[in-house]
Every structure is written in C-alpha cells, then in structure tokens.
mmCIF file of C-alpha atoms in Angstrom:
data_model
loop_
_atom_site.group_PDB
_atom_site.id
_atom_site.type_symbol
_atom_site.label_atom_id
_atom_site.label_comp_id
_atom_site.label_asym_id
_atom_site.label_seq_id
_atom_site.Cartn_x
_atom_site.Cartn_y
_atom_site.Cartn_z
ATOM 1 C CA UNK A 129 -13.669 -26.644 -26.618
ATOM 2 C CA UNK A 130 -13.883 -26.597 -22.952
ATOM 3 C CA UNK A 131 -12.260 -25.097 -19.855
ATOM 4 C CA UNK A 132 -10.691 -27.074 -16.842
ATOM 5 C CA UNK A 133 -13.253 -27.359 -14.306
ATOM 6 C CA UNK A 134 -14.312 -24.973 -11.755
ATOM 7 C CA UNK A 135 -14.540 -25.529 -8.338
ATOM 8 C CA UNK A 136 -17.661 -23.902 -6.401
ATOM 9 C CA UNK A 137 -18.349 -23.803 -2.941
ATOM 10 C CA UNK A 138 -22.003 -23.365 -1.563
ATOM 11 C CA UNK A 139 -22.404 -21.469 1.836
ATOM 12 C CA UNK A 140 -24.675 -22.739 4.057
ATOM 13 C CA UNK A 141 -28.389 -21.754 4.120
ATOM 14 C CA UNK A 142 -27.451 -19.877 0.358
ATOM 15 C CA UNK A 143 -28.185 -20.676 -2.773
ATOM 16 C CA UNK A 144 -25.300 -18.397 -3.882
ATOM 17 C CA UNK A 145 -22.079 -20.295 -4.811
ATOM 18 C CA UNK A 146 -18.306 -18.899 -4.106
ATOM 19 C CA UNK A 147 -15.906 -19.918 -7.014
ATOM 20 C CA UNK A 148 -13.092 -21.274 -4.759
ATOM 21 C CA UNK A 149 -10.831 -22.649 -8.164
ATOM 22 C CA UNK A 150 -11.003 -21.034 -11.306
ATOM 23 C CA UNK A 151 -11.808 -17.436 -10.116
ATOM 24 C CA UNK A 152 -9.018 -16.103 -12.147
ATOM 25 C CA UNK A 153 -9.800 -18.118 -15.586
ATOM 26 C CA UNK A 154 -13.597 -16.740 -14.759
ATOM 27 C CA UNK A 155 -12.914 -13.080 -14.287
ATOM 28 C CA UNK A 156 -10.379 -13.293 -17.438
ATOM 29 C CA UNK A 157 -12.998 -15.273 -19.658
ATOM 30 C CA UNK A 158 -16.197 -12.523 -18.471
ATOM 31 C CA UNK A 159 -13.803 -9.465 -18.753
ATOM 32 C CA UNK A 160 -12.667 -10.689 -22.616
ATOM 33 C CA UNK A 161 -16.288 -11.201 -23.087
ATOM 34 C CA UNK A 162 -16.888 -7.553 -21.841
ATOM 35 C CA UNK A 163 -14.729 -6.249 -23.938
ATOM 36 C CA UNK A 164 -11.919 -5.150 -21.461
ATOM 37 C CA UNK A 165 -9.688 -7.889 -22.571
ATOM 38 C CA UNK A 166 -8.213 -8.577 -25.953
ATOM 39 C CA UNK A 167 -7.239 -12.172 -27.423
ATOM 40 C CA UNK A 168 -3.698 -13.081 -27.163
ATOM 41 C CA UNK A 169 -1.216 -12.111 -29.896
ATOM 42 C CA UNK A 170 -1.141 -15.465 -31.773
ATOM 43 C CA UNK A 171 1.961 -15.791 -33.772
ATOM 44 C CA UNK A 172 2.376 -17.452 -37.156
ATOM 45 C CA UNK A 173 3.714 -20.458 -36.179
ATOM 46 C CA UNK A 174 0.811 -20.869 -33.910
ATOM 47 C CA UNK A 175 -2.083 -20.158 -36.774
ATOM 48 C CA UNK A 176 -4.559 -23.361 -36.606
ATOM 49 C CA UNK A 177 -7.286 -23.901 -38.964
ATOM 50 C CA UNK A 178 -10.108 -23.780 -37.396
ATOM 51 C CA UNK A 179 -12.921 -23.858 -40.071
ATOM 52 C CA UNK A 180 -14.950 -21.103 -40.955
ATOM 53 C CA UNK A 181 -12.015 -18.773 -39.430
ATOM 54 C CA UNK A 182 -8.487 -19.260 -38.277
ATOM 55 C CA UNK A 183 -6.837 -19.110 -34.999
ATOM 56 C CA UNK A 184 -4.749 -15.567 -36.010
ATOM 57 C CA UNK A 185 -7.790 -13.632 -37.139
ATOM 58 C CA UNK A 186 -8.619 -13.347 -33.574
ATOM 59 C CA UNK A 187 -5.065 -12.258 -32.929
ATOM 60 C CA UNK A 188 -4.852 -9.538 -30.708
ATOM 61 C CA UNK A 189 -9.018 -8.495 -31.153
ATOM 62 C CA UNK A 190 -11.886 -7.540 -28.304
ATOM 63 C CA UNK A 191 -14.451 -9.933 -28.733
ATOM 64 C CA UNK A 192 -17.119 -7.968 -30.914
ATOM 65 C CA UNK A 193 -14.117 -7.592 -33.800
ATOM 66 C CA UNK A 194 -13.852 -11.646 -33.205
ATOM 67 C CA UNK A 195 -15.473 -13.522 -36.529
ATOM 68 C CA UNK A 196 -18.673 -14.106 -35.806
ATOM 69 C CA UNK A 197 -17.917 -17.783 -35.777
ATOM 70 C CA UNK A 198 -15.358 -17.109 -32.937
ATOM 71 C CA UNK A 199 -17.680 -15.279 -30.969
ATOM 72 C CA UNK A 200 -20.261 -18.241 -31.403
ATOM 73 C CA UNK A 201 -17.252 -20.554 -30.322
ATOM 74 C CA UNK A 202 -17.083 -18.675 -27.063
ATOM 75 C CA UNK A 203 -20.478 -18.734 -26.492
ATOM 76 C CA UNK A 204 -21.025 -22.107 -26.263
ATOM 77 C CA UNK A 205 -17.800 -22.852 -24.477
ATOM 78 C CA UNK A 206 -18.826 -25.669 -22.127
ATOM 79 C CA UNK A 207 -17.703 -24.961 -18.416
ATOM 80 C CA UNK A 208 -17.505 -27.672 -16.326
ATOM 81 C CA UNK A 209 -18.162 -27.491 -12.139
ATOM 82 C CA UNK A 210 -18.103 -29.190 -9.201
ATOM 83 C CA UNK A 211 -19.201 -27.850 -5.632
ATOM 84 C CA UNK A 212 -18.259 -28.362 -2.234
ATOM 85 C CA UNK A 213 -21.063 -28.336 -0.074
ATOM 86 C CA UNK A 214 -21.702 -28.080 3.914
ATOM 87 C CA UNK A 215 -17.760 -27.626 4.885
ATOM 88 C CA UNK A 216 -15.400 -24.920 6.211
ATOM 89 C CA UNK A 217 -12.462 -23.115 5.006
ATOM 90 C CA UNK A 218 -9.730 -25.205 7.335
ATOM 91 C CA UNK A 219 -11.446 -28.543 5.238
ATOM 92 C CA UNK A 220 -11.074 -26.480 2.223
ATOM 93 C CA UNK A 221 -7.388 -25.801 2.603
ATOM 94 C CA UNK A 222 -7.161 -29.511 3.113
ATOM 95 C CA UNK A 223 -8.451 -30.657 0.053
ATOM 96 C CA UNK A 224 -6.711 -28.437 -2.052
ATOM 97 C CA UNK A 225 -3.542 -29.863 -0.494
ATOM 98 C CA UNK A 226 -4.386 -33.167 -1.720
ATOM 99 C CA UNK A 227 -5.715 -32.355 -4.703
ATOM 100 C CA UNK A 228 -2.201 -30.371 -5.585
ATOM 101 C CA UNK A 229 -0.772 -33.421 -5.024
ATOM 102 C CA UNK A 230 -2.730 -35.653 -7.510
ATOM 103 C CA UNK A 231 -1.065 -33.847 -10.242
ATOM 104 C CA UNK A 232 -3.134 -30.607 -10.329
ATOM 105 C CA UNK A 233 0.202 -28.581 -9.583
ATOM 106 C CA UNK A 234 -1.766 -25.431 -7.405
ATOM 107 C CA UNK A 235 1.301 -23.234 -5.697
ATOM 108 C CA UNK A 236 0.969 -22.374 -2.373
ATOM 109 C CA UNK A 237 -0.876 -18.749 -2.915
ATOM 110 C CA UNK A 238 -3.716 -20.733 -5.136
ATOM 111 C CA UNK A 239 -4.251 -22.897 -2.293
ATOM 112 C CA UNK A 240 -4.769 -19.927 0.256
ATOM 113 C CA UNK A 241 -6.719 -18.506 -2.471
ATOM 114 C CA UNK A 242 -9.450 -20.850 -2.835
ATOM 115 C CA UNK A 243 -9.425 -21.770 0.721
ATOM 116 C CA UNK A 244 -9.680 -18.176 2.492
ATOM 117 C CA UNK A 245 -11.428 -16.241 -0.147
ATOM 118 C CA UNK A 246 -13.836 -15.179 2.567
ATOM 119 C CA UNK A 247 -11.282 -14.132 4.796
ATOM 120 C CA UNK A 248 -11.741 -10.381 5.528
ATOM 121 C CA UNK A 249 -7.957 -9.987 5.739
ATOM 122 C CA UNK A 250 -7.643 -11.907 2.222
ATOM 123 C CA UNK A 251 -10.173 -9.847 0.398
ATOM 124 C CA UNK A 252 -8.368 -6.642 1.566
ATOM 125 C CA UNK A 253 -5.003 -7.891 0.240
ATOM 126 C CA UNK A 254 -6.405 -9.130 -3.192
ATOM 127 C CA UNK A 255 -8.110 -5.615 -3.940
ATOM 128 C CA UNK A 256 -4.694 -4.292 -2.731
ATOM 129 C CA UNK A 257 -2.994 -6.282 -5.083
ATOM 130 C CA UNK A 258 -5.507 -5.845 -7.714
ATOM 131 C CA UNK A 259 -5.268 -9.678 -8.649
ATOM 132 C CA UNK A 260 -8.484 -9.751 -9.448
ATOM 133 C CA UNK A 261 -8.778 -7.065 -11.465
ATOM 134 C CA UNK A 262 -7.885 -6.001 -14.971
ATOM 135 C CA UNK A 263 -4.928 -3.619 -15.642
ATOM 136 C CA UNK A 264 -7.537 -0.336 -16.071
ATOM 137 C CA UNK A 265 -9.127 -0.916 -12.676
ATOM 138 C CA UNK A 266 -5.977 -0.457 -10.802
ATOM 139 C CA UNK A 267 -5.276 2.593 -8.422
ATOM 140 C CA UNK A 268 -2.179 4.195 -9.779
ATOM 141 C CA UNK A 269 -0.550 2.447 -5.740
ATOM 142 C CA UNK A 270 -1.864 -1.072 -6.981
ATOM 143 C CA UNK A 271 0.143 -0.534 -10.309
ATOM 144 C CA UNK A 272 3.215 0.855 -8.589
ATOM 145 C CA UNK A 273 3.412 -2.039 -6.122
ATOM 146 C CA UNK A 274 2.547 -4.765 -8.696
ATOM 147 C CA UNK A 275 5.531 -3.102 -10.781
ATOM 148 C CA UNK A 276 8.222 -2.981 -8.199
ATOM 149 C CA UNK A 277 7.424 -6.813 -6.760
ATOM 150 C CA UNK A 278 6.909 -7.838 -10.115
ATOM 151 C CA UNK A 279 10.795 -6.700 -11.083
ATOM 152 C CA UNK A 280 9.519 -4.002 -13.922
ATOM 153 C CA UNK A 281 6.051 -6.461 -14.935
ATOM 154 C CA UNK A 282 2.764 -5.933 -13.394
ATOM 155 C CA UNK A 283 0.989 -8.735 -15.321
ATOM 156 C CA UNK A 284 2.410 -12.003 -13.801
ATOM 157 C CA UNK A 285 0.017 -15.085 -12.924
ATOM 158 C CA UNK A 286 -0.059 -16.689 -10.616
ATOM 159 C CA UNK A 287 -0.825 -14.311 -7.721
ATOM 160 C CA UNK A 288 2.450 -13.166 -7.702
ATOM 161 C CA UNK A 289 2.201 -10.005 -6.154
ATOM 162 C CA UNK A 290 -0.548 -11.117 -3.336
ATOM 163 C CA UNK A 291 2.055 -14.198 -2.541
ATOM 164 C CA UNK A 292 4.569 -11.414 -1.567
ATOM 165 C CA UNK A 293 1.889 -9.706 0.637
ATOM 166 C CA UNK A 294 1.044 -12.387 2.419
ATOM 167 C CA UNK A 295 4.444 -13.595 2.912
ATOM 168 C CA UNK A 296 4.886 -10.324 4.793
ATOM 169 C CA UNK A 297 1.791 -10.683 7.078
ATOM 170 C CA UNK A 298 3.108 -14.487 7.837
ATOM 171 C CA UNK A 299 6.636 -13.634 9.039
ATOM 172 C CA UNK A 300 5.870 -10.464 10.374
ATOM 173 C CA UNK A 301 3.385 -12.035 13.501
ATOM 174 C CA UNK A 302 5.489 -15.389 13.316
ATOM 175 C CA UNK A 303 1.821 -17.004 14.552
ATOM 176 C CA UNK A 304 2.792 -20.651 15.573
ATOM 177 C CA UNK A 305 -0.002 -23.275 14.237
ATOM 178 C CA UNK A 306 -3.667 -22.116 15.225
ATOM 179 C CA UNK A 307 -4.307 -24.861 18.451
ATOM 180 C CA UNK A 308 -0.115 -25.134 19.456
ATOM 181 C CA UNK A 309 1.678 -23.758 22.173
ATOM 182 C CA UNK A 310 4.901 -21.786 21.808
ATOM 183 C CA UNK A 311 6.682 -20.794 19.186
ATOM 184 C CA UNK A 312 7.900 -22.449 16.657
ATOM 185 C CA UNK A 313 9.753 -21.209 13.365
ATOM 186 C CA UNK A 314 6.741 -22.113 10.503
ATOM 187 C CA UNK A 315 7.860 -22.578 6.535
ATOM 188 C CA UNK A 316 6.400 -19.446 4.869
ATOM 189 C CA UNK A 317 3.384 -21.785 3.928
ATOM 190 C CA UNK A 318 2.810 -22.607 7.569
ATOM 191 C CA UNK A 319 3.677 -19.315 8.458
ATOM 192 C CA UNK A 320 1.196 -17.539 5.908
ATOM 193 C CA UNK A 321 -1.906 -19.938 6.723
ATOM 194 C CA UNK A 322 -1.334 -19.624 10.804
ATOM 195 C CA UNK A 323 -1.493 -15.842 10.002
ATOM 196 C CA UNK A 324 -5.252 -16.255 8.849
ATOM 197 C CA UNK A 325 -5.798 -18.667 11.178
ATOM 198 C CA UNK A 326 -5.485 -16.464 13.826
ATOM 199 C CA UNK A 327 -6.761 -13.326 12.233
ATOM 200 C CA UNK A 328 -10.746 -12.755 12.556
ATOM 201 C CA UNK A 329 -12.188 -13.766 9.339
ATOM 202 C CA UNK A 330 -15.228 -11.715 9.995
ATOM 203 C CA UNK A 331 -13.495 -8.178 11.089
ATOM 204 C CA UNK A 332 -13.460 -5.769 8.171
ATOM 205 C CA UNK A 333 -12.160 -2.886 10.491
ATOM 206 C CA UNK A 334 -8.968 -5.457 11.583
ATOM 207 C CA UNK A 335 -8.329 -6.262 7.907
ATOM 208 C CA UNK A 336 -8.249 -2.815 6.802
ATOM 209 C CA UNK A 337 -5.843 -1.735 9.252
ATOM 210 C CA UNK A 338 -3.551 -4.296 8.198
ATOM 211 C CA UNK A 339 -3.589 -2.931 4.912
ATOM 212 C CA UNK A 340 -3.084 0.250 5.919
ATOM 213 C CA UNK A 341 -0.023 -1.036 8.182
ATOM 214 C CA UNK A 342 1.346 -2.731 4.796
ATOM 215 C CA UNK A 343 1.407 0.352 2.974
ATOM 216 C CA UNK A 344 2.236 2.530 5.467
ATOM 217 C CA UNK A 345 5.685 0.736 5.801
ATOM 218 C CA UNK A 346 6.513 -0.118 2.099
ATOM 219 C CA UNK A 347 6.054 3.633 1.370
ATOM 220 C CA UNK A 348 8.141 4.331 4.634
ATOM 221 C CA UNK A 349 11.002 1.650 2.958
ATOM 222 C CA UNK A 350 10.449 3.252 -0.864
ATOM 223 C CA UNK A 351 10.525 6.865 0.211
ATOM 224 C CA UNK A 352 13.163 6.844 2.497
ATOM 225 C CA UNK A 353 15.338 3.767 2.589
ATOM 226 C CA UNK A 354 18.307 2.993 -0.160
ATOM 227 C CA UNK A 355 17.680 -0.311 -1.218
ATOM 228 C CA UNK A 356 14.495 -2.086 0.595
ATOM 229 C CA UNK A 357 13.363 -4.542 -2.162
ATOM 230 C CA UNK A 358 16.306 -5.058 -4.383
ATOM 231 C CA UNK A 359 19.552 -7.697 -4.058
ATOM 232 C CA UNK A 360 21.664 -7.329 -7.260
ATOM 233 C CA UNK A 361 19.711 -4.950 -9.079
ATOM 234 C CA UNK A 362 16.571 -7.587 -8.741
ATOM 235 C CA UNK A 363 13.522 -7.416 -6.474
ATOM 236 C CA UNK A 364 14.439 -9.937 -3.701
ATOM 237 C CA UNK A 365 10.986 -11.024 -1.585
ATOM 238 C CA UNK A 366 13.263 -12.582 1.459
ATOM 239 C CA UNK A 367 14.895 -8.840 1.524
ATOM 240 C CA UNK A 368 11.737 -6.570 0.834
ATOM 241 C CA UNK A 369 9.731 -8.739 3.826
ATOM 242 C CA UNK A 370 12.482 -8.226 6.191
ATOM 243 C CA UNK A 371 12.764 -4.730 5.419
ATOM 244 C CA UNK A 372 8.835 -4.008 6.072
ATOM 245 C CA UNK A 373 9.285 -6.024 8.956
ATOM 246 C CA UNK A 374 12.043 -3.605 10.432
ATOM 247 C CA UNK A 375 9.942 -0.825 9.193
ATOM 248 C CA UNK A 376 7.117 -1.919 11.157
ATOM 249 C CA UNK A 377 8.912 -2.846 14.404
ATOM 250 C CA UNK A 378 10.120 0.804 14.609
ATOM 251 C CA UNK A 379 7.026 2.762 13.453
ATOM 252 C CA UNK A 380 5.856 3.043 16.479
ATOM 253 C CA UNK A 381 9.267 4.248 18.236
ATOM 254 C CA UNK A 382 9.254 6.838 15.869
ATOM 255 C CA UNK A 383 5.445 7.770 16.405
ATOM 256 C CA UNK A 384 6.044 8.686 19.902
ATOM 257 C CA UNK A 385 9.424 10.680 19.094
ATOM 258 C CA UNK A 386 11.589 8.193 21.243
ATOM 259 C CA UNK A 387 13.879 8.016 17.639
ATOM 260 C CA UNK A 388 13.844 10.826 15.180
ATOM 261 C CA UNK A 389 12.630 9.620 11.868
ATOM 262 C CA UNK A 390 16.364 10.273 10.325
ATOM 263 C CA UNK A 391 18.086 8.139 12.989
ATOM 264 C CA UNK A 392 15.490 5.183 12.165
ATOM 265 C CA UNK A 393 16.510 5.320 8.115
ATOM 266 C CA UNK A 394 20.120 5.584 9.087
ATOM 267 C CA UNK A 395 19.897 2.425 11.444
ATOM 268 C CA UNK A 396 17.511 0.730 8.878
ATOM 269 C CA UNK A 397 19.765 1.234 5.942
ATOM 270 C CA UNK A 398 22.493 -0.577 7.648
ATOM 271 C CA UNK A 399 20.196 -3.449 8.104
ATOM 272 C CA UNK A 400 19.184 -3.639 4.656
ATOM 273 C CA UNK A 401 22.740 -3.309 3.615
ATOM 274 C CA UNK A 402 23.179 -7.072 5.132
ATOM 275 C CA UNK A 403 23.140 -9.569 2.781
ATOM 276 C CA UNK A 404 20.393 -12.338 2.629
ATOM 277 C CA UNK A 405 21.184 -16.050 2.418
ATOM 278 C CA UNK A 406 22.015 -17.468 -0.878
ATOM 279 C CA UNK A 407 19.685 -20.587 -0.035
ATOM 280 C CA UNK A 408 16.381 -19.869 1.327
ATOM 281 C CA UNK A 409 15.063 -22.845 3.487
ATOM 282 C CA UNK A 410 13.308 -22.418 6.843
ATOM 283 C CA UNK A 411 16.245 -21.827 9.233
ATOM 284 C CA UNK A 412 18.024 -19.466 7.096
ATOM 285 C CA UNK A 413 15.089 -17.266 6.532
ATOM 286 C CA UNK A 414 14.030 -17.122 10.170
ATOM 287 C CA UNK A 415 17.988 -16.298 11.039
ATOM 288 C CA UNK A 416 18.141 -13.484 8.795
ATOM 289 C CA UNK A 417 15.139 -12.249 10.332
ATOM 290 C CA UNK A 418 16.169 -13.219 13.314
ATOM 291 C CA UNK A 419 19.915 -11.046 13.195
ATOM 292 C CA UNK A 420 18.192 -8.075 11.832
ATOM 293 C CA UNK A 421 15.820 -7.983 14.734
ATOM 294 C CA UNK A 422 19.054 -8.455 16.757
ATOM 295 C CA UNK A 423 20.365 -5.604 14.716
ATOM 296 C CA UNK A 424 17.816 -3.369 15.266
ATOM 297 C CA UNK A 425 17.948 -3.720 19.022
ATOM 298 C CA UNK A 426 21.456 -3.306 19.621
ATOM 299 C CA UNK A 427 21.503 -0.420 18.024
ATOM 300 C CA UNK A 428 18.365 1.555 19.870
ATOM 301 C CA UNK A 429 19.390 3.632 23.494
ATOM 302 C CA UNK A 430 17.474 2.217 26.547
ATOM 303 C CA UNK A 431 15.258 4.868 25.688
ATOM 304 C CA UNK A 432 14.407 3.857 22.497
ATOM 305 C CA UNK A 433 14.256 -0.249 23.089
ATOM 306 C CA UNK A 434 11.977 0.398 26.067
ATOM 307 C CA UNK A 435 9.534 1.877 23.746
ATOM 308 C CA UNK A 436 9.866 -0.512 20.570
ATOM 309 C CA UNK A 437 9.544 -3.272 23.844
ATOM 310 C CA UNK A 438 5.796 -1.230 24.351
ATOM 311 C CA UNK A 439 4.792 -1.652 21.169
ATOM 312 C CA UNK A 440 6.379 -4.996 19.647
ATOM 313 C CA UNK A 441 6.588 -7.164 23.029
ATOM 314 C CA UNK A 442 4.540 -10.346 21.772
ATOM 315 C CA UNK A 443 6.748 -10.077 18.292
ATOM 316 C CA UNK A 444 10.001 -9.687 20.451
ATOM 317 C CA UNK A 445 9.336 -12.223 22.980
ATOM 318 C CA UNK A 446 9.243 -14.660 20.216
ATOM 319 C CA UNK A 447 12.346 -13.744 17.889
ATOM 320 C CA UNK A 448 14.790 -12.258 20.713
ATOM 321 C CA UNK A 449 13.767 -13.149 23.699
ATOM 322 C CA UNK A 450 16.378 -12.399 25.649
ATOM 323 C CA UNK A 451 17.236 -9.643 24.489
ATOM 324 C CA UNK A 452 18.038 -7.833 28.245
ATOM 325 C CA UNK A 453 19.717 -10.376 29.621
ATOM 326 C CA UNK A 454 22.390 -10.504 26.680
ATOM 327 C CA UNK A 455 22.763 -6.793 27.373
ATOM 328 C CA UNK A 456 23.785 -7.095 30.999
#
C-alpha cells in the first residue's frame, strides 16, 4: 500500500524541502496519525478482507482505536518523492501545466498551489481559507466563509474555497500578463496567476492588507447587502466576485464621506440585482464586470465619481476608460 507520489522542491542553499504536490494528502495522512482525523465511514458494500483485520473495523476510528495491524499498515506506508531542485516558481507553474496535461488531471487552484506556495500573498489566503487546516483549527470567520462559498459545506477538496479567493484578487486588479503592455481581458487562470505575478512575493505587510481588504468587503456585502453571493438560492462565484469588487471600488468613497454608507448599499443592491450570464467564458465575465462598473459610475454625483476616480484610477482606466467623455 502506497500513496501517489509527492512532489518536493529544495530551496537553494537549504537542505529543507517545500512539498509543492501532495501537501494536502500529507497534512491529512500526519493529522489522522495525530489523532485529529478519523478514518472514513466505510460502508458494507465496501468491507475488504484484509487479513488479520478488515477494512470496516477501521470504520469511522482515530488511529490508536485502529487494530493494531492497521496501525502497523500505516506505519509502513511507503511514500514515494521526487524533488525539483535549483528552479523558480514561474518554472514551477510551468511544469505543473504540463504535467496536468499528461493525465495527472491538477485544476487550476492545485497548480497555483504548488507553484506559489511561497508567495506571501498565497500563504495569507490559505490560512484565511483554512485549507490547510483541519476543521478544529478554524477561526469561527474561516468556518463562516468556507460555509457560505461552499453552498452550506465547509469540507470540499479541492481548494475550493481558496479558488474563490483568488478569483477575487485576479479580477479585481485585472493585472495584464507580468512583462505585457496594456490591458488585456485574462481567463480567470491568466487573470489569477498575473495577480501574483505582480504582487511582491516577499512583502508580508502587502499580503496582509490584502486580506484584510478581502474581508473587509465580504463582511461589508454579508452585513449589509441583499443578495451578494447567491443566484437562485445557490452561491454563485461570478456574482459574489463582482459584488466584492463593487464593494471595494466604493470603500473608499464612503471612507472619506463623499457617499453615505446607506446610499452605497442602495446603489450596490441594484447592481447585484443584475443578473449574471448563463455561460461563463472570458468575454461574458469581463462584460458583466465590465456593466456593473458602468453601473456604479453612472449612478455616483460628480462629487462622488471624482473621489472613487482618487482612489480606483489604475482599476478604472482599464475597465471604463472613458468614462468622462461618455458623460459629456
């Protein structure tokens, strides 16, 4: 009995080793061992004979109430590794590409994962998320989030809940690719790596500001807004991200008192009240967010757009930018 194989990556001048694939299996296979983490419920249809015990005596048990043949069994599990050696986290995110498509199906979020693990910005957003934790090492805010993106569940794989995240900090700089001039609407993929691309790797003070920033405007959208997240009584990520995105553009307008708070949630529910488009692709996505900037801006006093212009001028430029001619 064996696991998939792990994929390490050894930092320069270091003999310490960074799982960049497999992090999750790891954490899940140390906290069972730990005792945090009970077996899966193992059903009788899926009872095996293993032996000196079977498969549904472990059913549902911490590993010290495991047979003591089981526990022996995990113990000598065999763990396979390979390690990448003497390269950087752009080459990382490369291979992963191609090795997702030799058949080792990765999703997009697994890719970022093992590629910008490092990333100051990342590391914030995974202990936000808790996705590397287990369920009793969550701040009662980690659980709430994980159990409004995850539609009523907080325990989906996949990094489910940091995918959302990230897909928020992607479209909500709409970086173009790190090196290319312009701008230029990104897939969410494109749109997510450019983000960390551009963001300092290295700044723990910039990454927890944008954490702060996230939060600060999904409780601003939860608190106050009618329906932020959810399109037909489900949790809708195109919706949600273009809400926080709104949220965000006018946070500051409302910081300086150009808007009163209650005139920014009566604007911002009317933008939320717009539908989203039934197929997601690139161009749709970037229209919607696109019209709901729009939105928002037609509906501010020159007042009001001159300050949101202050404080949003580089995200504006890019998704309206001509917005004062149209209003001659």
């Amino acid at each position: 009995y064996f696991f998939t194989s792990f994929i390490l990556f050894k930092l320069p001048d270091s003999s310490h080793r960074e799982v960049v694939d497999g992090k999750q299996r790891l954490t899940s296979l140390y906290n069972f061992y730990k005792g945090h983490l009970k077996f899966p419920k193992i059903m009788i249809a899926e009872d095996k004979d293993l032996g000196a015990f079977t498969l549904r005596e472990c059913s549902e048990k911490l590993f010290d109430e495991l047979p003591s043949e089981a526990q022996e069994r995990v113990r000598n599990l065999t763990v396979h590794t390979s390690t990448l050696r003497g390269i950087n986290p752009q080459t990382i995110y490369e291979i992963f590409t191609i090795y997702n498509s030799s058949g080792t199906r990765l999703n997009a979020v697994e890719i970022r994962n093992a590629a910008f693990q490092d990333h100051a910005v990342h590391k914030e957003m995974v202990e936000l998320t808790g996705e590397q934790k287990v369920e009793s090492e969550w701040s009662e805010y980690t659980e709430n989030l994980r159990y409004i993106i995850g539609n009523g569940k907080t325990n989906a794989n996949r990094y489910k809940y940091l995918a959302f995240v990230e897909r928020y900090l992607g479209y909500s700089r709409a970086y173009n690719e790190h090196g290319k001039p312009g701008f230029k609407r990104l897939t969410t993929t494109k749109s997510i790596k450019s983000f960390y691309d551009r963001e300092d790797a290295d700044d723990d003070n910039n990454a927890k500001a944008i954490a702060t920033e996230f939060k600060s405007n999904f409780d601003f959208c939860s608190n106050n807004l009618i329906s932020p997240f959810h399109f037909v009584g489900k949790f809708h990520a195109l919706k949600a991200t273009n809400s926080l995105i709104m949220a965000n553009l006018i946070s500051g307008t409302i910081d300086d008192k150009s808007i009163k708070q209650s005139e920014a949630v009566e604007i911002l529910n009317q933008i939320c009240s717009v539908q989203p488009p039934a197929n997601q692709n690139t161009s749709t996505i970037w229209t919607y967010h696109t019209e709901s900037v729009s939105l928002l801006w037609s509906s501010l006093t020159d007042k009001q757009r001159q300050s949101l212009d202050n404080h949003n001028i580089e995200y504006l430029d890019k998704l309206i930018p001509l917005r004062n001619e149209t209003e001659e």
